[in-house]
Short mmCIF file of C-alpha atoms in Angstrom, two decimals:
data_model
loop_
_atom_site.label_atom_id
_atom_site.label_comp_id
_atom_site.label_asym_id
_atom_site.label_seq_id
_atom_site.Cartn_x
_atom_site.Cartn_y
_atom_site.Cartn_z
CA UNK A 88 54.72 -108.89 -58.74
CA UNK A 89 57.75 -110.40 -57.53
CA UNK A 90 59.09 -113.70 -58.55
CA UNK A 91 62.21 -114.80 -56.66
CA UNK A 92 64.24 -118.44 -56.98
CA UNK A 93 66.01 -119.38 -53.95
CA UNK A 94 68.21 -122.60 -53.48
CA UNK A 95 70.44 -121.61 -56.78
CA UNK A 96 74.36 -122.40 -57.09
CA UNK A 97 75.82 -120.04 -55.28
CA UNK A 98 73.70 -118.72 -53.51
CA UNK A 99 74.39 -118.07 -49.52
CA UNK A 100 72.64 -116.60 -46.33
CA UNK A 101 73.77 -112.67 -47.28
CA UNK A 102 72.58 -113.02 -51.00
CA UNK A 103 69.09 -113.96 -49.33
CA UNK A 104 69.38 -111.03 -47.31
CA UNK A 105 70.24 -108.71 -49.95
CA UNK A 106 67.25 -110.19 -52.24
CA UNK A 107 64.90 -109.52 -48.71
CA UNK A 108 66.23 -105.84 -48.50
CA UNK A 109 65.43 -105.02 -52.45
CA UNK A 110 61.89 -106.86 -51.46
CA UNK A 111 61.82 -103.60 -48.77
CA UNK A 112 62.75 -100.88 -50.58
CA UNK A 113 59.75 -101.57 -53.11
CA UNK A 114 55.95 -101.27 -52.69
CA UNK A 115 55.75 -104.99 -53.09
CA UNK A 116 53.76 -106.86 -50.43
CA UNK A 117 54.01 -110.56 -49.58
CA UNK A 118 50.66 -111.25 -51.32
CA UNK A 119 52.80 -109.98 -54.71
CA UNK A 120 55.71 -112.58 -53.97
CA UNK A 121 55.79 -115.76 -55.55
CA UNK A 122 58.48 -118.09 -54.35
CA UNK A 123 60.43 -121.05 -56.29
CA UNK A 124 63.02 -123.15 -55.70
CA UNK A 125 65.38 -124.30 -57.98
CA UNK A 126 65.19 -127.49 -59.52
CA UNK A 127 67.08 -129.51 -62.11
CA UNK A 128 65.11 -131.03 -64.50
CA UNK A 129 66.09 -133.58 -66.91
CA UNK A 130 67.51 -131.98 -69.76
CA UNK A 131 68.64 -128.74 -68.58
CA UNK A 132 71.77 -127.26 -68.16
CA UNK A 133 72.12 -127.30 -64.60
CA UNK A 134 71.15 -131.14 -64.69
CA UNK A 135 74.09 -132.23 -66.52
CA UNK A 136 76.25 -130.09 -64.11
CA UNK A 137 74.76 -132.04 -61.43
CA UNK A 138 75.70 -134.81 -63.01
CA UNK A 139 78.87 -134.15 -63.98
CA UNK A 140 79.54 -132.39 -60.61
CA UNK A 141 77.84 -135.30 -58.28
CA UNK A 142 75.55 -133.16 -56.67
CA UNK A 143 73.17 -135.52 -58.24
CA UNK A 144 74.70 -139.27 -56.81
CA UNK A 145 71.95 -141.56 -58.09
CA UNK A 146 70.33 -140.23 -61.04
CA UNK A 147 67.43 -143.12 -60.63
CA UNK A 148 67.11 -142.13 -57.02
CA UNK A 149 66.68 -138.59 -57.45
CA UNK A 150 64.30 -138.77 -60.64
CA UNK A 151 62.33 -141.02 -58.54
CA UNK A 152 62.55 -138.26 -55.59
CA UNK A 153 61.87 -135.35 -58.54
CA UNK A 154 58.50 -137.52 -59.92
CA UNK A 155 57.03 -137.71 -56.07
CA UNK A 156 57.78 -134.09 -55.57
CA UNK A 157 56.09 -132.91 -58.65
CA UNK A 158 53.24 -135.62 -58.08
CA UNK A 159 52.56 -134.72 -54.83
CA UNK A 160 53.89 -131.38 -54.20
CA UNK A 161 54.94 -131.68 -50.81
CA UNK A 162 58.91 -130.50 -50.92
CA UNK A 163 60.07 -127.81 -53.30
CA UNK A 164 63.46 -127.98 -52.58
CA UNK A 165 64.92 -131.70 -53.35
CA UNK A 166 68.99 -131.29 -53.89
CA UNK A 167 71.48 -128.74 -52.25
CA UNK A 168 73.25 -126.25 -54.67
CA UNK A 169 73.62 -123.38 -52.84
CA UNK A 170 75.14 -123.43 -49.15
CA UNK A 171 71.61 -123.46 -47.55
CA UNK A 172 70.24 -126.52 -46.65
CA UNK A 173 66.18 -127.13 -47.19
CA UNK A 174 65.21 -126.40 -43.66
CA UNK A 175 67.39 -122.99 -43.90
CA UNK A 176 65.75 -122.06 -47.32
CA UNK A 177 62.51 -122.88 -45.80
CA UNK A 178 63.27 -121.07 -42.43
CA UNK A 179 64.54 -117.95 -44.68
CA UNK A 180 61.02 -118.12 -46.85
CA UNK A 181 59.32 -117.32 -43.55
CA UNK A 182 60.51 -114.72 -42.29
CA UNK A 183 60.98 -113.16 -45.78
CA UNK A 184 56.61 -113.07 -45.61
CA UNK A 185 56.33 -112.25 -42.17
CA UNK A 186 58.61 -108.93 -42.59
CA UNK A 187 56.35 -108.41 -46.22
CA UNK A 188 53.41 -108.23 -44.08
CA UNK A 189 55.33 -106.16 -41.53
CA UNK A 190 55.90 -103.91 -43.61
CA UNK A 191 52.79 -102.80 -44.32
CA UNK A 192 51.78 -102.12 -41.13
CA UNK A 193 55.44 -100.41 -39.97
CA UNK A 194 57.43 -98.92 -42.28
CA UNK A 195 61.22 -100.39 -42.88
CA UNK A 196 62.77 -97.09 -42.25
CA UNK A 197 61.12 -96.95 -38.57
CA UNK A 198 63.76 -97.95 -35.76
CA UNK A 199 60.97 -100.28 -34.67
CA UNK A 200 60.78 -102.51 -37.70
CA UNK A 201 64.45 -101.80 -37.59
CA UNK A 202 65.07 -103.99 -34.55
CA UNK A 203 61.92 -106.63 -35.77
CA UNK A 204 64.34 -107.11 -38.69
CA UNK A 205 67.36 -108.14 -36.43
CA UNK A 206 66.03 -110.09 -34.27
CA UNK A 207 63.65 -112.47 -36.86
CA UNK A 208 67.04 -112.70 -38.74
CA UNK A 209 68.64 -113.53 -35.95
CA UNK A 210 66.59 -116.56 -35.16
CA UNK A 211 68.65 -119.27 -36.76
CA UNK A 212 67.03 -120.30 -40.67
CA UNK A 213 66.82 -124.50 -39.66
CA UNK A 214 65.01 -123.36 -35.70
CA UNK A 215 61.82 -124.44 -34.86
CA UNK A 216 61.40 -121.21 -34.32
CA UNK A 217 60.63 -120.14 -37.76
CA UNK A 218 56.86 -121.73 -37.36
CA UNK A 219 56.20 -118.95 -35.28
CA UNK A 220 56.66 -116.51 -38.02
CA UNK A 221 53.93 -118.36 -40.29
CA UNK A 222 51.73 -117.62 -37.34
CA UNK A 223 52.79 -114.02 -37.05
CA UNK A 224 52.59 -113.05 -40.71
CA UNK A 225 48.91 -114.62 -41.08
CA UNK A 226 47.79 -112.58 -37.55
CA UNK A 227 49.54 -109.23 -39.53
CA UNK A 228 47.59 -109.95 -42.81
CA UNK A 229 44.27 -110.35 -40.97
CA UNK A 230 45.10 -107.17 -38.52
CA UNK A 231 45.93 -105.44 -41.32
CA UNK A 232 43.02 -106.30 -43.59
CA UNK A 233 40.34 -105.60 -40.40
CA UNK A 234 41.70 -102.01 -40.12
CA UNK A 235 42.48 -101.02 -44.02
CA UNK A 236 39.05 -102.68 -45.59
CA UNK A 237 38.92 -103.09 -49.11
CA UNK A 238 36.69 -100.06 -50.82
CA UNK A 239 32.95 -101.27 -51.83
#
């Protein structure tokens, strides 16, 4: 299992890159990846520094935003802190699954998955584009689970 936080301070397009290529290196698939996003919640730490930063403008505004997201989990990602906007973080999430379920089919280390890499990354995070990897990843998945069936 894998548990990974994007959307933290800091954070920027190469540190998601770096986090993909440890994701890689392991035996992990994307079935073993559970994704967050990080969130300040009232009474935390990184709330007050939102606060006291202004990353967090209208505090009634945003709580209000917080409550719907929770309530109705539709949006994971409600305030910037990193340098990725939501669309980019979202964008990135894709293609970090669709090269998870790559990988099990080509190995990273092949020249083919090699190039895959490049050009998915290429594909700018906030494109349209990035639907098209949901697509791919779920046709991998099921390709791979029709030729490697589970044992009876």
């Amino acid at each position: 299992m894998a548990y990974i936080m994007f959307g933290y301070q800091g954070e920027t397009r190469q540190s998601l890159i770096e986090t993909l290529d440890i994701l890689l290196s392991t035996d992990i698939n994307a079935e073993d990846v559970s994704i967050f996003f990080t969130l300040p919640l009232p009474g935390s730490r990184l709330y007050a520094e939102c606060l006291a930063t202004s990353q967090i403008n209208d505090e009634e505004e945003f709580l209000s935003q917080l409550y719907d997201s929770i309530k109705n989990q539709y949006q994971r990602y409600i305030i910037q802190l990193g340098q990725l906007t939501r669309d980019e973080l979202n964008g990135f999430e894709k293609k970090l699954i669709f090269l998870l379920n790559l990988k099990k089919i080509i190995k990273p280390r092949n020249p083919i998955f090699k190039v895959i890499k490049k050009v998915t990354l290429a594909v700018a995070d906030s494109s349209s584009l990035n639907t098209f990897f949901v697509l791919a990843q779920k046709v991998l998945n099921k390709s791979y689970k029709f030729f490697n069936p589970l044992p009876n």
